[in-house]
Amino acid sequence: MLDILEDYRDGILETIFGNVNHSIVVVDRNGFVSYMNDSYCDFLEVDKEGVRGKHVTDVIENTRMHIVAETGKEELADLQYIRGNYMIAHRIPLRADGEVVGALGMVLFRDTEEWLKLNSHIKDLFLELETYRNQMKKLNGVSYSLHDIISNSSEMHILKDKIKKVAPGDVSVLLRGESGTGKELFAHSIHHLSERNTKPFVKVNCAAIPADLLESELFGYQEGAFTGAKKGGKPGKFQMADGGTLFLDEIGDMPLQAQVKILRVLQEGEVEAIGSVHPQKVDVRIIAATNQPLEELIAQQKFREDLFYRINVVQIDIPPLRKRPEDLRVLAKYLLEKVTERIGKRVVDFEPEVYECFLEYHWPGNVRELENVIEAAVHLTSNEMIELDDLPDHIKPDALLVDEDRSLKAIMETAERQAIERTLKKVHGDKGKAATMLGIGKSSLYDKAKKYNL
């Protein structure tokens, strides 16, 4: 029986799924398409034989099939946006001998006319919801929600689940991650999902405010408190955020004197404005963010340890873009649409070699740098497809070799890192296979991967 299933697999799949109205796709454990029926191929306008062997993210927009194949968790009746319409999708992991070997996906729509009516109704509901969301943004200062964090990777999927668990409470959250990873988006999302979402969201960039003005910005001042004080005084950020959320961005740059006062606010729940003789009760939730190693700053006595423990009740570590290459394609497409809409120029996609270039580059500036690169390319291109020549020189593959200011050692290390990174992607992180392909020992590969933080 098993021999029959193996020998006639394609024919069996075609017999079962070939003539059904539903759109069917089957992927292997690594997310590569094993089978797609005629209904799905016709809907996507793709060649049936051409899609086989391609990664599912290259064939179906907004797909999560590869994630289901990786996690083994089924997703039923999930709303998916495909080719300008919302579809209802089932994704089911396929198991053999107790292990996940792939996933089966099914897009449901019975009658085209019936579905178009339902889809139109869904779009109308989404537009109504968006209107209410925009009204709420104006009222409480929140610009982003969790839906604005575009991702395909399992790491970000897990992170979003963690945000959903943390958001409803009043616990203090510390967001940690490199510059450009989207810490502010996560802060907005936490407030948006919290019980405080109808109250103000107030941001303070601790690195942008001069040290001598930080206290008045945070805690406000009374009329006549100092020369130049406004008539009637001025409320501070804590008073403005009363009942809501205060986002302390770049908290590692906050002066020690201000740290002492913030600690008192968190301990006592009251603020004393400059020139005031009576403290004022405030109720705020603190979300802090930093790209600095606070533990090292504590050792250098530049950051208070007691404040660190106050703000670090729940820690959220946001991975850099180079550690989630699965997000690059979907992020690039999203940012391209965002940039072209803002600029008003018709550019629809990237040539395949551009995506390859994106995967090879290290992205020290993370998502912010990716957006800047795409915006520059949109301005430079004369076509509807962004080509390799449209990209800034510093991210092109041969940029390493033409930089005269780099030492030979630096060039060789960068080339070695990129070679290891590309190989690991090809074998989906299997270091044993990667070592074999590179012709080095497994322990040597582990050492190099650790050295380059891969």
XYZ file of C-alpha atoms in Angstrom:
454
model
C 0.000 0.000 0.000
C 2.798 2.442 0.927
C 4.546 1.695 -2.379
C 1.361 2.560 -4.271
C 1.035 5.879 -2.401
C 4.646 6.758 -3.136
C 4.686 5.626 -6.774
C 1.381 7.254 -7.683
C 1.417 10.209 -5.302
C 0.817 12.891 -7.956
C -2.010 10.913 -9.542
C -3.660 10.296 -6.181
C -3.454 13.983 -5.228
C -4.892 14.925 -8.622
C -7.731 12.424 -8.221
C -8.627 13.753 -4.752
C -8.135 17.477 -5.284
C -7.911 18.079 -9.030
C -11.585 18.679 -9.745
C -12.796 20.304 -6.523
C -13.859 23.958 -6.468
C -11.719 24.764 -3.446
C -8.145 25.925 -3.985
C -5.653 23.381 -2.599
C -1.908 23.603 -1.971
C 0.458 21.129 -0.316
C 3.925 22.127 0.940
C 6.772 20.081 2.402
C 8.228 20.633 5.874
C 10.452 23.448 4.545
C 7.600 25.329 2.882
C 8.290 24.340 -0.734
C 5.262 23.635 -2.939
C 4.701 19.917 -3.587
C 1.268 20.208 -5.196
C -1.236 22.885 -6.252
C -4.537 22.013 -7.901
C -5.912 23.594 -11.070
C -8.422 25.738 -9.175
C -5.662 27.471 -7.195
C -3.352 27.785 -10.232
C -6.132 29.380 -12.269
C -6.980 31.781 -9.451
C -3.333 32.842 -8.998
C -2.694 32.788 -12.760
C 0.406 30.615 -12.398
C 1.725 27.585 -14.272
C 1.047 24.342 -12.447
C 4.420 22.760 -13.178
C 6.242 26.052 -12.711
C 5.156 26.509 -9.089
C 6.210 23.060 -7.986
C 9.454 23.265 -6.026
C 9.128 27.004 -5.389
C 8.912 28.335 -1.845
C 5.284 29.035 -1.022
C 6.064 32.683 -0.086
C 7.145 33.220 -3.703
C 3.806 31.935 -5.006
C 1.055 32.995 -2.563
C 0.922 36.448 -1.004
C 0.459 36.744 2.777
C 0.749 32.958 3.116
C 1.429 31.231 6.424
C 1.740 27.702 5.028
C 5.474 27.516 5.774
C 4.836 28.594 9.371
C 2.224 25.851 9.883
C 4.648 23.298 8.381
C 7.312 24.507 10.819
C 5.214 24.817 14.006
C 2.755 21.962 13.417
C -0.118 24.182 14.622
C -3.266 24.173 12.493
C -4.987 27.438 11.539
C -8.670 27.155 10.700
C -10.953 29.766 9.100
C -8.198 32.379 8.938
C -8.832 35.520 6.900
C -6.204 35.944 4.142
C -5.830 38.791 1.640
C -5.040 37.383 -1.839
C -5.085 39.245 -5.162
C -7.171 42.126 -3.847
C -9.752 40.019 -1.990
C -10.204 38.533 1.464
C -10.384 34.730 1.441
C -11.021 32.207 4.193
C -8.182 29.714 4.525
C -7.622 26.454 6.389
C -4.021 25.344 7.033
C -3.472 21.865 8.414
C -0.126 20.227 9.325
C 0.557 16.844 7.705
C 2.137 14.210 9.951
C 3.850 10.872 9.382
C 5.279 8.659 12.141
C 4.542 11.381 14.667
C 6.506 14.080 12.812
C 5.279 17.050 10.779
C 6.234 16.428 7.137
C 4.383 19.306 5.521
C 1.076 21.159 5.434
C -2.122 21.249 3.400
C -3.843 24.546 2.684
C -7.359 25.117 1.434
C -8.841 28.447 0.317
C -12.606 28.392 0.608
C -15.092 30.171 -1.595
C -18.097 28.222 -2.905
C -19.759 30.409 -5.508
C -17.904 33.343 -7.057
C -20.913 35.691 -7.003
C -21.803 34.693 -3.449
C -18.213 35.156 -2.344
C -17.916 38.585 -3.996
C -20.987 39.756 -2.060
C -19.516 38.443 1.200
C -16.118 39.912 0.358
C -17.694 43.292 -0.369
C -19.416 43.170 3.023
C -16.127 42.315 4.745
C -14.365 45.207 2.993
C -17.134 47.562 4.105
C -16.735 46.394 7.707
C -12.965 46.879 7.509
C -13.429 50.424 6.166
C -15.823 51.194 9.016
C -13.353 49.735 11.510
C -10.536 51.803 9.974
C -12.627 54.963 10.394
C -13.058 54.245 14.106
C -9.356 53.402 14.430
C -8.373 56.740 12.871
C -10.704 58.581 15.259
C -9.092 56.795 18.210
C -5.617 57.657 16.928
C -6.467 61.352 16.924
C -7.844 61.135 20.455
C -5.062 59.198 22.187
C -1.928 59.734 20.063
C -1.502 56.100 18.960
C -0.386 55.745 15.338
C 0.292 52.000 15.063
C -1.186 48.655 16.046
C 0.102 45.089 15.947
C -1.216 44.764 12.382
C 1.318 47.386 11.265
C 4.190 45.080 12.238
C 4.668 43.171 8.983
C 6.305 39.755 9.316
C 6.358 36.151 8.141
C 8.949 34.684 10.491
C 8.150 32.361 13.375
C 10.255 34.563 15.710
C 8.020 37.569 15.114
C 4.886 35.427 15.305
C 5.962 34.277 18.789
C 6.807 37.871 19.730
C 3.370 39.109 18.674
C 1.734 36.389 20.778
C 3.805 37.546 23.756
C 2.685 41.151 23.187
C -0.961 40.026 23.193
C -0.442 38.303 26.555
C 1.397 41.232 28.157
C -0.686 44.132 26.810
C -3.922 43.775 28.846
C -2.187 44.182 32.229
C -0.513 47.220 33.776
C 2.928 45.631 34.051
C 5.957 47.731 33.048
C 7.592 46.584 29.807
C 11.179 47.050 28.606
C 11.635 46.826 24.833
C 15.170 45.931 23.800
C 16.560 45.830 20.293
C 18.916 47.449 17.848
C 18.169 50.821 16.299
C 15.554 50.553 13.556
C 13.922 47.296 14.708
C 10.562 48.949 15.417
C 10.507 49.387 19.195
C 8.081 52.306 18.938
C 5.657 50.224 16.858
C 5.610 47.604 19.617
C 5.052 50.289 22.270
C 2.057 51.633 20.328
C 0.745 48.090 19.900
C 0.925 47.336 23.635
C -1.063 50.493 24.440
C -3.535 49.780 21.629
C -4.280 46.311 23.063
C -4.377 47.449 26.706
C -7.296 48.510 28.892
C -5.825 52.041 28.684
C -6.315 52.312 24.910
C -8.901 55.116 25.201
C -6.479 57.193 27.301
C -3.384 59.133 26.126
C -0.214 57.559 24.763
C 2.661 59.979 25.410
C 6.182 59.538 24.066
C 9.381 60.959 25.540
C 12.652 60.652 23.614
C 15.125 60.745 26.489
C 18.072 61.198 24.089
C 16.558 64.208 22.280
C 15.763 66.416 25.296
C 18.667 68.403 26.857
C 19.493 67.249 30.391
C 18.627 70.637 31.933
C 15.146 70.557 30.368
C 14.309 66.887 30.930
C 12.843 67.332 34.424
C 10.512 70.152 33.357
C 9.451 68.100 30.318
C 8.724 65.016 32.430
C 7.198 66.592 35.547
C 6.079 70.051 34.407
C 6.406 73.346 36.288
C 4.358 75.923 38.145
C 3.921 79.549 37.116
C 6.938 81.588 38.269
C 9.039 78.482 38.992
C 11.934 79.969 37.026
C 12.742 82.824 34.671
C 10.860 82.346 31.432
C 8.251 79.973 32.902
C 4.920 80.219 31.055
C 2.011 81.950 32.713
C -0.143 79.293 34.307
C 2.684 76.776 34.255
C 2.961 73.715 32.066
C 2.010 70.077 32.666
C 4.728 67.466 32.251
C 4.595 64.265 30.239
C 3.565 62.273 33.321
C 0.555 64.529 33.914
C -0.360 64.396 30.200
C -0.232 60.583 30.263
C -2.361 60.269 33.421
C -4.620 57.235 33.015
C -2.718 56.121 29.927
C 0.771 55.033 28.866
C 4.115 56.841 29.004
C 6.691 55.598 26.504
C 10.269 56.383 27.587
C 12.310 55.887 24.411
C 16.122 55.616 24.642
C 15.899 55.423 28.430
C 19.592 54.513 28.647
C 20.410 58.152 27.788
C 18.444 59.582 30.709
C 20.498 61.628 33.244
C 20.896 60.107 36.719
C 19.091 62.992 38.428
C 15.994 62.410 36.316
C 16.236 58.670 36.968
C 15.898 59.316 40.711
C 12.691 61.297 40.206
C 11.199 58.743 37.832
C 11.883 56.012 40.379
C 9.934 57.999 42.980
C 6.993 58.379 40.591
C 6.930 54.632 40.009
C 7.217 53.874 43.734
C 4.842 56.510 45.111
C 2.529 57.108 42.139
C 2.863 60.880 42.432
C 4.634 63.695 40.591
C 6.028 66.933 41.959
C 6.221 69.684 39.335
C 9.083 72.195 39.490
C 8.065 75.020 41.851
C 5.171 73.019 43.322
C 4.725 72.519 47.065
C 2.223 69.669 46.738
C 2.717 66.392 44.851
C 0.111 65.291 42.314
C -1.187 61.726 42.025
C -0.739 60.160 38.592
C -1.634 56.762 37.163
C 0.584 55.808 34.231
C 1.858 52.612 32.702
C 5.531 52.709 31.779
C 6.897 51.255 28.552
C 10.636 51.855 28.136
C 12.912 51.137 25.192
C 16.652 51.004 24.670
C 19.302 49.799 22.253
C 21.989 50.037 24.937
C 23.290 47.334 27.306
C 21.734 48.659 30.527
C 23.572 46.055 32.613
C 26.890 47.577 31.501
C 25.628 51.088 32.246
C 24.678 49.908 35.747
C 28.212 48.548 36.254
C 29.563 51.949 35.127
C 27.132 53.678 37.540
C 25.454 55.482 34.644
C 22.078 53.812 35.195
C 20.316 53.067 38.474
C 19.916 49.386 39.245
C 16.693 49.936 41.227
C 15.136 51.763 38.259
C 16.230 48.953 35.939
C 14.315 46.400 38.016
C 11.269 48.681 38.100
C 11.025 49.048 34.320
C 12.208 45.532 33.463
C 9.245 43.557 34.820
C 8.617 42.068 31.378
C 11.394 42.215 28.797
C 10.663 42.068 25.068
C 13.695 41.365 22.867
C 13.104 42.375 19.244
C 15.339 40.398 16.842
C 17.335 42.315 14.212
C 16.332 42.010 10.564
C 19.400 39.910 9.661
C 18.171 37.168 12.044
C 14.756 36.901 10.362
C 15.417 36.744 6.612
C 11.942 35.272 6.060
C 10.573 38.762 6.724
C 12.669 40.508 4.077
C 10.477 39.786 1.054
C 7.134 40.637 2.673
C 8.621 43.712 4.373
C 10.203 44.924 1.141
C 6.899 44.593 -0.750
C 5.001 46.369 2.042
C 7.529 49.222 2.259
C 7.579 49.579 -1.527
C 3.797 50.068 -1.558
C 4.075 52.538 1.320
C 6.847 54.559 -0.344
C 5.276 54.630 -3.827
C 1.924 55.699 -2.402
C 3.610 58.580 -0.583
C 5.770 59.639 -3.549
C 3.132 59.003 -6.222
C 5.415 57.007 -8.536
C 4.424 53.688 -10.137
C 6.943 51.015 -9.114
C 5.399 47.577 -8.618
C 8.114 45.108 -7.556
C 11.790 44.126 -7.367
C 13.785 42.042 -9.831
C 14.797 38.621 -8.377
C 18.476 39.627 -8.050
C 17.412 42.569 -5.849
C 15.772 40.181 -3.395
C 18.988 38.106 -3.429
C 20.977 41.261 -2.675
C 18.639 42.069 0.233
C 19.170 38.569 1.655
C 22.964 38.879 1.461
C 23.188 42.312 3.079
C 23.674 42.580 6.868
C 21.178 45.449 7.558
C 22.854 47.180 10.505
C 20.068 49.808 10.399
C 17.365 47.118 10.304
C 13.851 47.937 9.011
C 14.516 51.689 9.022
C 17.523 51.178 6.746
C 15.511 48.873 4.455
C 12.855 51.577 4.054
C 15.513 54.201 3.284
C 17.146 51.925 0.675
C 13.777 51.263 -0.996
C 12.872 54.952 -1.019
C 16.229 55.809 -2.643
C 15.714 53.068 -5.252
C 12.193 54.310 -6.075
C 13.582 57.784 -6.742
C 16.461 56.421 -8.844
C 14.645 53.869 -10.994
C 13.218 54.647 -14.416
C 11.259 51.384 -14.594
C 8.301 49.737 -12.903
C 10.643 47.070 -11.492
C 13.530 48.025 -9.207
C 16.807 46.649 -10.586
C 20.180 46.045 -8.954
C 21.602 49.240 -10.476
C 18.888 51.280 -8.741
C 20.127 50.308 -5.271
C 22.581 52.419 -3.243
C 26.179 51.316 -3.880
C 26.911 50.335 -0.281
C 24.501 47.370 -0.287
C 25.417 45.940 -3.706
C 27.230 42.557 -3.655
C 30.486 43.936 -5.101
C 30.555 46.942 -2.752
C 32.950 45.043 -0.454
C 35.677 44.811 -3.051
C 35.667 48.410 -4.266
C 35.865 50.053 -0.852
C 39.480 51.174 -0.680
C 39.208 52.151 2.982
C 38.650 48.551 4.121
C 41.510 46.303 5.122
C 42.006 42.914 3.481
C 41.103 41.244 6.789
C 37.810 43.168 6.985
C 36.914 42.287 3.374
C 37.710 38.597 3.952
C 35.691 38.479 7.189
C 32.686 40.092 5.532
C 32.903 37.694 2.583
C 33.216 34.736 4.984
C 30.216 35.877 7.005
C 28.087 36.307 3.886
C 29.135 32.889 2.530
C 28.157 31.191 5.794
C 24.912 33.171 5.991
C 23.887 32.252 2.421
C 24.713 28.575 2.962
C 22.723 28.408 6.206
C 19.731 29.873 4.381
C 20.018 27.272 1.620
C 19.949 24.403 4.140
C 17.377 26.096 6.402
C 19.744 26.453 9.354
C 21.127 22.885 9.364
C 24.721 23.548 10.485
C 25.822 19.979 9.721
C 24.796 20.290 6.069
C 26.199 23.804 5.886
C 29.600 22.635 7.177
C 29.665 19.868 4.558
C 28.791 22.289 1.736
C 31.466 24.741 2.879
C 34.080 22.004 3.328
C 34.830 22.819 6.971
C 34.343 20.995 10.269
C 31.086 21.330 12.173
C 32.817 22.745 15.266
C 34.616 25.281 13.081
C 31.284 26.374 11.594
C 29.764 26.751 15.076
C 32.714 28.956 16.107
C 32.376 31.127 13.012
C 28.581 31.370 13.373
C 29.059 32.516 16.965
C 31.747 35.014 15.887
C 29.452 36.604 13.273
C 26.332 36.353 15.471
C 24.518 34.155 12.919
